[in-house]
Amino acid sequence: MATHYASQALDPSDYVAHHLQHFSTSATGAQHAAAFIWSPYALALAALLFVVLVCFAALRDRGAVFSVGRAMSFGRRLYVWWSCAWRQWLASTLLFIVAVIAFHFLVPHTAVPLMKFSEHLITPDVARSSPAWSVVIAAMPAIVAVVIYLLVSLPIAGYMVRSGLAAHAFAGPGRFGFWQAVLLGLTTYVWSVPGSLAIADVAVSLPDHAADVLRGVFVIAWGMYVVLPRQVRRVERLAAR
């Protein structure tokens, strides 16, 4: 009898259904989150985050925050940015494909243990007080997969950016190891966040084609004049160690 009850408790469909019983209520929270992203508050958050990053960079660099350290025409800067960008996008695409395949094969074996582990962390009283916690418990396998994907993508992004900069003879450390790649990838992601928030907020009120064009122009401009200089500066600091 105990074995029968245990098998019922471990049934994934019943387990997920139990924690998604308040999903319709939690969907309202997701709508509020989307409304925040597409509102002036997101633009204000992007501006605030950008100012904070610039202040920290200015204090640390004691110089031009967005300088690449050499005279560079628009075409040359675009070429350098593209050398880094296409490598990142290609590596990210391949990593995403591998992650989707791995998730497809691993989730049947890990879904229930992960959800049960999260249930131990989030007590039933807490879950009942906020329906969103039930969704968090049920979505724990996907959340863990996303976190792992981001952690793995950090050094990969760093290696790809370093490869792109090396193709244009930018100085770098003699030995570019794992932690250097993680730091360079982290720099890339952190400085991309304000631009991503701004793009999501500004382009949403425009027609589809105009929004797509604006997003493309903004991504390129942000990458060329904000992210690229910070990547170059990070590589220079790593080389100076």
PDB file of C-alpha atoms in Angstrom:
ATOM      1  CA  MET A   1       0.000   0.000   0.000  1.00  0.00           C
ATOM      2  CA  ALA A   2       2.798   2.408   0.869  1.00  0.00           C
ATOM      3  CA  THR A   3       4.480   1.638  -2.431  1.00  0.00           C
ATOM      4  CA  HIS A   4       1.253   2.382  -4.263  1.00  0.00           C
ATOM      5  CA  TYR A   5       0.919   5.784  -2.593  1.00  0.00           C
ATOM      6  CA  ALA A   6       4.568   6.579  -3.257  1.00  0.00           C
ATOM      7  CA  SER A   7       4.166   5.828  -6.946  1.00  0.00           C
ATOM      8  CA  GLN A   8       1.136   8.100  -7.043  1.00  0.00           C
ATOM      9  CA  ALA A   9       3.065  10.881  -5.320  1.00  0.00           C
ATOM     10  CA  LEU A  10       5.808  10.635  -7.911  1.00  0.00           C
ATOM     11  CA  ASP A  11       3.482  10.759 -10.907  1.00  0.00           C
ATOM     12  CA  PRO A  12       4.690  13.809 -12.882  1.00  0.00           C
ATOM     13  CA  SER A  13       1.303  14.728 -14.323  1.00  0.00           C
ATOM     14  CA  ASP A  14      -0.405  14.689 -10.925  1.00  0.00           C
ATOM     15  CA  TYR A  15       2.487  16.533  -9.346  1.00  0.00           C
ATOM     16  CA  VAL A  16       2.471  19.313 -11.930  1.00  0.00           C
ATOM     17  CA  ALA A  17      -1.313  19.564 -11.851  1.00  0.00           C
ATOM     18  CA  HIS A  18      -1.220  19.950  -8.091  1.00  0.00           C
ATOM     19  CA  HIS A  19       1.077  22.961  -8.312  1.00  0.00           C
ATOM     20  CA  LEU A  20      -0.621  24.534 -11.321  1.00  0.00           C
ATOM     21  CA  GLN A  21      -4.070  24.694  -9.760  1.00  0.00           C
ATOM     22  CA  HIS A  22      -3.675  28.456  -9.304  1.00  0.00           C
ATOM     23  CA  PHE A  23      -2.050  28.996 -12.692  1.00  0.00           C
ATOM     24  CA  SER A  24      -4.827  31.225 -13.996  1.00  0.00           C
ATOM     25  CA  THR A  25      -4.318  33.573 -11.061  1.00  0.00           C
ATOM     26  CA  SER A  26      -0.556  33.566 -11.556  1.00  0.00           C
ATOM     27  CA  ALA A  27      -0.973  34.416 -15.229  1.00  0.00           C
ATOM     28  CA  THR A  28      -2.083  37.847 -14.104  1.00  0.00           C
ATOM     29  CA  GLY A  29       1.341  38.323 -12.541  1.00  0.00           C
ATOM     30  CA  ALA A  30       2.988  37.386 -15.825  1.00  0.00           C
ATOM     31  CA  GLN A  31       0.828  39.954 -17.601  1.00  0.00           C
ATOM     32  CA  HIS A  32       1.940  42.575 -15.095  1.00  0.00           C
ATOM     33  CA  ALA A  33       5.580  41.632 -15.770  1.00  0.00           C
ATOM     34  CA  ALA A  34       5.062  42.021 -19.518  1.00  0.00           C
ATOM     35  CA  ALA A  35       3.303  45.336 -18.954  1.00  0.00           C
ATOM     36  CA  PHE A  36       6.302  46.512 -16.934  1.00  0.00           C
ATOM     37  CA  ILE A  37       8.737  45.647 -19.727  1.00  0.00           C
ATOM     38  CA  TRP A  38       6.615  47.557 -22.237  1.00  0.00           C
ATOM     39  CA  SER A  39       6.242  50.673 -20.126  1.00  0.00           C
ATOM     40  CA  PRO A  40       8.220  53.821 -19.299  1.00  0.00           C
ATOM     41  CA  TYR A  41       9.331  52.130 -16.084  1.00  0.00           C
ATOM     42  CA  ALA A  42      11.441  49.664 -18.062  1.00  0.00           C
ATOM     43  CA  LEU A  43      13.052  52.555 -19.926  1.00  0.00           C
ATOM     44  CA  ALA A  44      13.761  54.277 -16.617  1.00  0.00           C
ATOM     45  CA  LEU A  45      15.262  51.058 -15.247  1.00  0.00           C
ATOM     46  CA  ALA A  46      17.454  50.723 -18.339  1.00  0.00           C
ATOM     47  CA  ALA A  47      18.641  54.315 -17.946  1.00  0.00           C
ATOM     48  CA  LEU A  48      19.342  53.837 -14.233  1.00  0.00           C
ATOM     49  CA  LEU A  49      21.261  50.617 -14.819  1.00  0.00           C
ATOM     50  CA  PHE A  50      23.255  52.249 -17.598  1.00  0.00           C
ATOM     51  CA  VAL A  51      24.166  55.218 -15.392  1.00  0.00           C
ATOM     52  CA  VAL A  52      25.286  52.900 -12.585  1.00  0.00           C
ATOM     53  CA  LEU A  53      27.447  50.871 -14.963  1.00  0.00           C
ATOM     54  CA  VAL A  54      28.987  54.010 -16.463  1.00  0.00           C
ATOM     55  CA  CYS A  55      29.794  55.398 -13.010  1.00  0.00           C
ATOM     56  CA  PHE A  56      31.521  52.185 -11.939  1.00  0.00           C
ATOM     57  CA  ALA A  57      33.404  51.989 -15.239  1.00  0.00           C
ATOM     58  CA  ALA A  58      34.503  55.627 -14.999  1.00  0.00           C
ATOM     59  CA  LEU A  59      35.803  55.136 -11.466  1.00  0.00           C
ATOM     60  CA  ARG A  60      37.687  52.001 -12.429  1.00  0.00           C
ATOM     61  CA  ASP A  61      39.088  53.077 -15.786  1.00  0.00           C
ATOM     62  CA  ARG A  62      39.851  56.697 -14.903  1.00  0.00           C
ATOM     63  CA  GLY A  63      39.468  57.625 -18.539  1.00  0.00           C
ATOM     64  CA  ALA A  64      37.229  57.393 -21.572  1.00  0.00           C
ATOM     65  CA  VAL A  65      34.642  54.748 -20.771  1.00  0.00           C
ATOM     66  CA  PHE A  66      33.679  54.005 -24.368  1.00  0.00           C
ATOM     67  CA  SER A  67      37.019  54.288 -26.113  1.00  0.00           C
ATOM     68  CA  VAL A  68      38.496  51.386 -28.067  1.00  0.00           C
ATOM     69  CA  GLY A  69      42.003  52.746 -27.597  1.00  0.00           C
ATOM     70  CA  ARG A  70      42.673  53.538 -31.252  1.00  0.00           C
ATOM     71  CA  ALA A  71      41.349  55.758 -34.011  1.00  0.00           C
ATOM     72  CA  MET A  72      38.685  53.835 -35.867  1.00  0.00           C
ATOM     73  CA  SER A  73      36.332  54.761 -38.686  1.00  0.00           C
ATOM     74  CA  PHE A  74      32.671  53.791 -38.672  1.00  0.00           C
ATOM     75  CA  GLY A  75      33.250  51.031 -41.213  1.00  0.00           C
ATOM     76  CA  ARG A  76      36.185  49.609 -39.286  1.00  0.00           C
ATOM     77  CA  ARG A  77      34.281  49.676 -36.002  1.00  0.00           C
ATOM     78  CA  LEU A  78      31.337  47.963 -37.676  1.00  0.00           C
ATOM     79  CA  TYR A  79      33.661  45.287 -39.041  1.00  0.00           C
ATOM     80  CA  VAL A  80      35.206  44.627 -35.627  1.00  0.00           C
ATOM     81  CA  TRP A  81      31.782  44.459 -33.990  1.00  0.00           C
ATOM     82  CA  TRP A  82      30.548  42.050 -36.648  1.00  0.00           C
ATOM     83  CA  SER A  83      33.609  39.818 -36.184  1.00  0.00           C
ATOM     84  CA  CYS A  84      32.662  39.387 -32.539  1.00  0.00           C
ATOM     85  CA  ALA A  85      28.897  39.280 -33.077  1.00  0.00           C
ATOM     86  CA  TRP A  86      28.652  36.534 -35.686  1.00  0.00           C
ATOM     87  CA  ARG A  87      30.887  34.262 -33.634  1.00  0.00           C
ATOM     88  CA  GLN A  88      28.708  34.829 -30.573  1.00  0.00           C
ATOM     89  CA  TRP A  89      25.480  34.236 -32.468  1.00  0.00           C
ATOM     90  CA  LEU A  90      26.763  31.073 -34.134  1.00  0.00           C
ATOM     91  CA  ALA A  91      28.038  29.635 -30.853  1.00  0.00           C
ATOM     92  CA  SER A  92      24.826  30.617 -29.048  1.00  0.00           C
ATOM     93  CA  THR A  93      22.697  28.975 -31.725  1.00  0.00           C
ATOM     94  CA  LEU A  94      24.650  25.724 -31.549  1.00  0.00           C
ATOM     95  CA  LEU A  95      24.556  25.778 -27.747  1.00  0.00           C
ATOM     96  CA  PHE A  96      20.807  26.388 -27.794  1.00  0.00           C
ATOM     97  CA  ILE A  97      20.249  23.406 -30.096  1.00  0.00           C
ATOM     98  CA  VAL A  98      22.324  21.176 -27.819  1.00  0.00           C
ATOM     99  CA  ALA A  99      20.476  22.513 -24.768  1.00  0.00           C
ATOM    100  CA  VAL A 100      17.057  21.812 -26.288  1.00  0.00           C
ATOM    101  CA  ILE A 101      18.054  18.252 -27.187  1.00  0.00           C
ATOM    102  CA  ALA A 102      19.541  17.661 -23.728  1.00  0.00           C
ATOM    103  CA  PHE A 103      16.465  19.124 -22.043  1.00  0.00           C
ATOM    104  CA  HIS A 104      14.192  16.884 -24.109  1.00  0.00           C
ATOM    105  CA  PHE A 105      16.016  13.733 -23.024  1.00  0.00           C
ATOM    106  CA  LEU A 106      16.802  14.692 -19.425  1.00  0.00           C
ATOM    107  CA  VAL A 107      13.574  16.305 -18.257  1.00  0.00           C
ATOM    108  CA  PRO A 108      11.636  13.001 -17.910  1.00  0.00           C
ATOM    109  CA  HIS A 109      14.259  11.814 -15.413  1.00  0.00           C
ATOM    110  CA  THR A 110      14.840  15.081 -13.545  1.00  0.00           C
ATOM    111  CA  ALA A 111      11.479  16.860 -13.513  1.00  0.00           C
ATOM    112  CA  VAL A 112       9.957  15.176 -10.470  1.00  0.00           C
ATOM    113  CA  PRO A 113      13.134  15.236  -8.297  1.00  0.00           C
ATOM    114  CA  LEU A 114      13.639  18.931  -9.039  1.00  0.00           C
ATOM    115  CA  MET A 115      10.023  19.788  -8.286  1.00  0.00           C
ATOM    116  CA  LYS A 116      10.088  17.786  -5.062  1.00  0.00           C
ATOM    117  CA  PHE A 117      13.309  19.528  -4.041  1.00  0.00           C
ATOM    118  CA  SER A 118      11.749  22.934  -4.691  1.00  0.00           C
ATOM    119  CA  GLU A 119       8.680  21.858  -2.723  1.00  0.00           C
ATOM    120  CA  HIS A 120      10.912  21.246   0.301  1.00  0.00           C
ATOM    121  CA  LEU A 121      12.311  24.767  -0.066  1.00  0.00           C
ATOM    122  CA  ILE A 122       8.889  26.375  -0.505  1.00  0.00           C
ATOM    123  CA  THR A 123       6.466  25.228   2.164  1.00  0.00           C
ATOM    124  CA  PRO A 124       2.803  24.557   1.303  1.00  0.00           C
ATOM    125  CA  ASP A 125       1.728  27.576   3.361  1.00  0.00           C
ATOM    126  CA  VAL A 126       3.980  29.863   1.338  1.00  0.00           C
ATOM    127  CA  ALA A 127       2.782  28.328  -1.926  1.00  0.00           C
ATOM    128  CA  ARG A 128      -0.855  28.854  -0.946  1.00  0.00           C
ATOM    129  CA  SER A 129      -0.231  32.456   0.095  1.00  0.00           C
ATOM    130  CA  SER A 130       1.162  33.300  -3.350  1.00  0.00           C
ATOM    131  CA  PRO A 131      -0.042  31.223  -6.336  1.00  0.00           C
ATOM    132  CA  ALA A 132       3.070  32.238  -8.271  1.00  0.00           C
ATOM    133  CA  TRP A 133       5.138  29.901  -6.083  1.00  0.00           C
ATOM    134  CA  SER A 134       3.174  26.934  -7.423  1.00  0.00           C
ATOM    135  CA  VAL A 135       4.180  27.915 -10.936  1.00  0.00           C
ATOM    136  CA  VAL A 136       7.802  28.278  -9.797  1.00  0.00           C
ATOM    137  CA  ILE A 137       7.753  24.758  -8.365  1.00  0.00           C
ATOM    138  CA  ALA A 138       6.209  23.276 -11.497  1.00  0.00           C
ATOM    139  CA  ALA A 139       8.593  25.212 -13.746  1.00  0.00           C
ATOM    140  CA  MET A 140      11.695  24.341 -11.728  1.00  0.00           C
ATOM    141  CA  PRO A 141      13.158  22.025 -14.433  1.00  0.00           C
ATOM    142  CA  ALA A 142      12.910  24.812 -17.012  1.00  0.00           C
ATOM    143  CA  ILE A 143      14.331  27.372 -14.577  1.00  0.00           C
ATOM    144  CA  VAL A 144      17.317  25.146 -13.795  1.00  0.00           C
ATOM    145  CA  ALA A 145      17.851  24.532 -17.514  1.00  0.00           C
ATOM    146  CA  VAL A 146      17.872  28.273 -18.250  1.00  0.00           C
ATOM    147  CA  VAL A 147      20.326  28.974 -15.416  1.00  0.00           C
ATOM    148  CA  ILE A 148      22.663  26.222 -16.634  1.00  0.00           C
ATOM    149  CA  TYR A 149      22.392  27.533 -20.188  1.00  0.00           C
ATOM    150  CA  LEU A 150      23.348  31.051 -19.093  1.00  0.00           C
ATOM    151  CA  LEU A 151      26.274  29.822 -17.004  1.00  0.00           C
ATOM    152  CA  VAL A 152      27.615  27.720 -19.866  1.00  0.00           C
ATOM    153  CA  SER A 153      27.116  30.523 -22.381  1.00  0.00           C
ATOM    154  CA  LEU A 154      29.242  32.989 -20.385  1.00  0.00           C
ATOM    155  CA  PRO A 155      32.669  31.474 -21.161  1.00  0.00           C
ATOM    156  CA  ILE A 156      31.572  30.590 -24.697  1.00  0.00           C
ATOM    157  CA  ALA A 157      30.657  34.229 -25.340  1.00  0.00           C
ATOM    158  CA  GLY A 158      34.006  35.265 -23.864  1.00  0.00           C
ATOM    159  CA  TYR A 159      35.961  32.941 -26.131  1.00  0.00           C
ATOM    160  CA  MET A 160      34.040  34.101 -29.199  1.00  0.00           C
ATOM    161  CA  VAL A 161      34.575  37.790 -28.423  1.00  0.00           C
ATOM    162  CA  ARG A 162      38.277  37.233 -27.782  1.00  0.00           C
ATOM    163  CA  SER A 163      38.550  35.392 -31.085  1.00  0.00           C
ATOM    164  CA  GLY A 164      36.865  38.269 -32.899  1.00  0.00           C
ATOM    165  CA  LEU A 165      39.115  40.881 -31.305  1.00  0.00           C
ATOM    166  CA  ALA A 166      42.228  38.808 -31.955  1.00  0.00           C
ATOM    167  CA  ALA A 167      41.298  38.696 -35.644  1.00  0.00           C
ATOM    168  CA  HIS A 168      41.748  42.481 -35.667  1.00  0.00           C
ATOM    169  CA  ALA A 169      45.028  42.473 -33.724  1.00  0.00           C
ATOM    170  CA  PHE A 170      43.643  43.783 -30.440  1.00  0.00           C
ATOM    171  CA  ALA A 171      46.079  43.151 -27.613  1.00  0.00           C
ATOM    172  CA  GLY A 172      45.129  40.444 -25.172  1.00  0.00           C
ATOM    173  CA  PRO A 173      46.562  38.098 -22.564  1.00  0.00           C
ATOM    174  CA  GLY A 174      49.071  35.525 -23.734  1.00  0.00           C
ATOM    175  CA  ARG A 175      46.985  32.755 -22.232  1.00  0.00           C
ATOM    176  CA  PHE A 176      43.244  33.280 -22.374  1.00  0.00           C
ATOM    177  CA  GLY A 177      41.849  30.810 -19.870  1.00  0.00           C
ATOM    178  CA  PHE A 178      38.435  29.812 -18.621  1.00  0.00           C
ATOM    179  CA  TRP A 179      38.000  32.523 -15.983  1.00  0.00           C
ATOM    180  CA  GLN A 180      39.141  35.217 -18.389  1.00  0.00           C
ATOM    181  CA  ALA A 181      36.488  33.983 -20.808  1.00  0.00           C
ATOM    182  CA  VAL A 182      33.859  34.072 -18.053  1.00  0.00           C
ATOM    183  CA  LEU A 183      34.750  37.671 -17.174  1.00  0.00           C
ATOM    184  CA  LEU A 184      34.644  38.758 -20.802  1.00  0.00           C
ATOM    185  CA  GLY A 185      31.317  36.996 -21.320  1.00  0.00           C
ATOM    186  CA  LEU A 186      29.938  38.603 -18.169  1.00  0.00           C
ATOM    187  CA  THR A 187      31.045  42.019 -19.408  1.00  0.00           C
ATOM    188  CA  THR A 188      29.284  41.372 -22.704  1.00  0.00           C
ATOM    189  CA  TYR A 189      26.013  40.341 -21.073  1.00  0.00           C
ATOM    190  CA  VAL A 190      25.953  43.021 -18.374  1.00  0.00           C
ATOM    191  CA  TRP A 191      26.489  45.883 -20.809  1.00  0.00           C
ATOM    192  CA  SER A 192      23.914  44.407 -23.199  1.00  0.00           C
ATOM    193  CA  VAL A 193      21.104  44.396 -20.614  1.00  0.00           C
ATOM    194  CA  PRO A 194      20.315  48.160 -20.597  1.00  0.00           C
ATOM    195  CA  GLY A 195      20.217  48.190 -24.377  1.00  0.00           C
ATOM    196  CA  SER A 196      17.907  45.167 -24.468  1.00  0.00           C
ATOM    197  CA  LEU A 197      15.484  46.790 -22.022  1.00  0.00           C
ATOM    198  CA  ALA A 198      15.498  50.020 -23.997  1.00  0.00           C
ATOM    199  CA  ILE A 199      14.896  48.204 -27.284  1.00  0.00           C
ATOM    200  CA  ALA A 200      11.975  46.233 -25.834  1.00  0.00           C
ATOM    201  CA  ASP A 201      10.369  49.414 -24.511  1.00  0.00           C
ATOM    202  CA  VAL A 202      10.940  51.862 -27.381  1.00  0.00           C
ATOM    203  CA  ALA A 203      10.122  49.627 -30.332  1.00  0.00           C
ATOM    204  CA  VAL A 204       6.871  48.195 -28.973  1.00  0.00           C
ATOM    205  CA  SER A 205       4.784  51.255 -29.883  1.00  0.00           C
ATOM    206  CA  LEU A 206       5.863  51.260 -33.545  1.00  0.00           C
ATOM    207  CA  PRO A 207       4.471  49.295 -36.512  1.00  0.00           C
ATOM    208  CA  ASP A 208       6.006  45.851 -36.972  1.00  0.00           C
ATOM    209  CA  HIS A 209       8.359  46.672 -39.849  1.00  0.00           C
ATOM    210  CA  ALA A 210       9.472  49.961 -38.332  1.00  0.00           C
ATOM    211  CA  ALA A 211      10.016  48.252 -34.980  1.00  0.00           C
ATOM    212  CA  ASP A 212      12.163  45.547 -36.583  1.00  0.00           C
ATOM    213  CA  VAL A 213      14.295  48.131 -38.378  1.00  0.00           C
ATOM    214  CA  LEU A 214      14.670  50.184 -35.210  1.00  0.00           C
ATOM    215  CA  ARG A 215      15.659  47.111 -33.212  1.00  0.00           C
ATOM    216  CA  GLY A 216      18.283  46.179 -35.772  1.00  0.00           C
ATOM    217  CA  VAL A 217      19.771  49.672 -35.885  1.00  0.00           C
ATOM    218  CA  PHE A 218      19.729  49.975 -32.105  1.00  0.00           C
ATOM    219  CA  VAL A 219      21.348  46.569 -31.568  1.00  0.00           C
ATOM    220  CA  ILE A 220      24.160  47.397 -33.976  1.00  0.00           C
ATOM    221  CA  ALA A 221      24.709  50.902 -32.596  1.00  0.00           C
ATOM    222  CA  TRP A 222      24.636  49.707 -28.983  1.00  0.00           C
ATOM    223  CA  GLY A 223      27.035  46.904 -29.758  1.00  0.00           C
ATOM    224  CA  MET A 224      29.441  49.153 -31.669  1.00  0.00           C
ATOM    225  CA  TYR A 225      29.580  52.129 -29.326  1.00  0.00           C
ATOM    226  CA  VAL A 226      28.768  50.677 -25.896  1.00  0.00           C
ATOM    227  CA  VAL A 227      29.422  46.934 -25.675  1.00  0.00           C
ATOM    228  CA  LEU A 228      32.464  46.726 -27.970  1.00  0.00           C
ATOM    229  CA  PRO A 229      34.504  49.381 -26.104  1.00  0.00           C
ATOM    230  CA  ARG A 230      33.795  47.650 -22.797  1.00  0.00           C
ATOM    231  CA  GLN A 231      34.850  44.311 -24.283  1.00  0.00           C
ATOM    232  CA  VAL A 232      38.091  45.845 -25.537  1.00  0.00           C
ATOM    233  CA  ARG A 233      38.719  47.430 -22.156  1.00  0.00           C
ATOM    234  CA  ARG A 234      38.115  44.131 -20.372  1.00  0.00           C
ATOM    235  CA  VAL A 235      40.605  42.340 -22.626  1.00  0.00           C
ATOM    236  CA  GLU A 236      43.169  45.095 -22.028  1.00  0.00           C
ATOM    237  CA  ARG A 237      42.799  44.734 -18.262  1.00  0.00           C
ATOM    238  CA  LEU A 238      43.189  40.975 -18.528  1.00  0.00           C
ATOM    239  CA  ALA A 239      46.338  41.443 -20.607  1.00  0.00           C
ATOM    240  CA  ALA A 240      47.788  43.864 -18.043  1.00  0.00           C
ATOM    241  CA  ARG A 241      47.551  41.356 -15.193  1.00  0.00           C
TER     242      ARG A 241
END
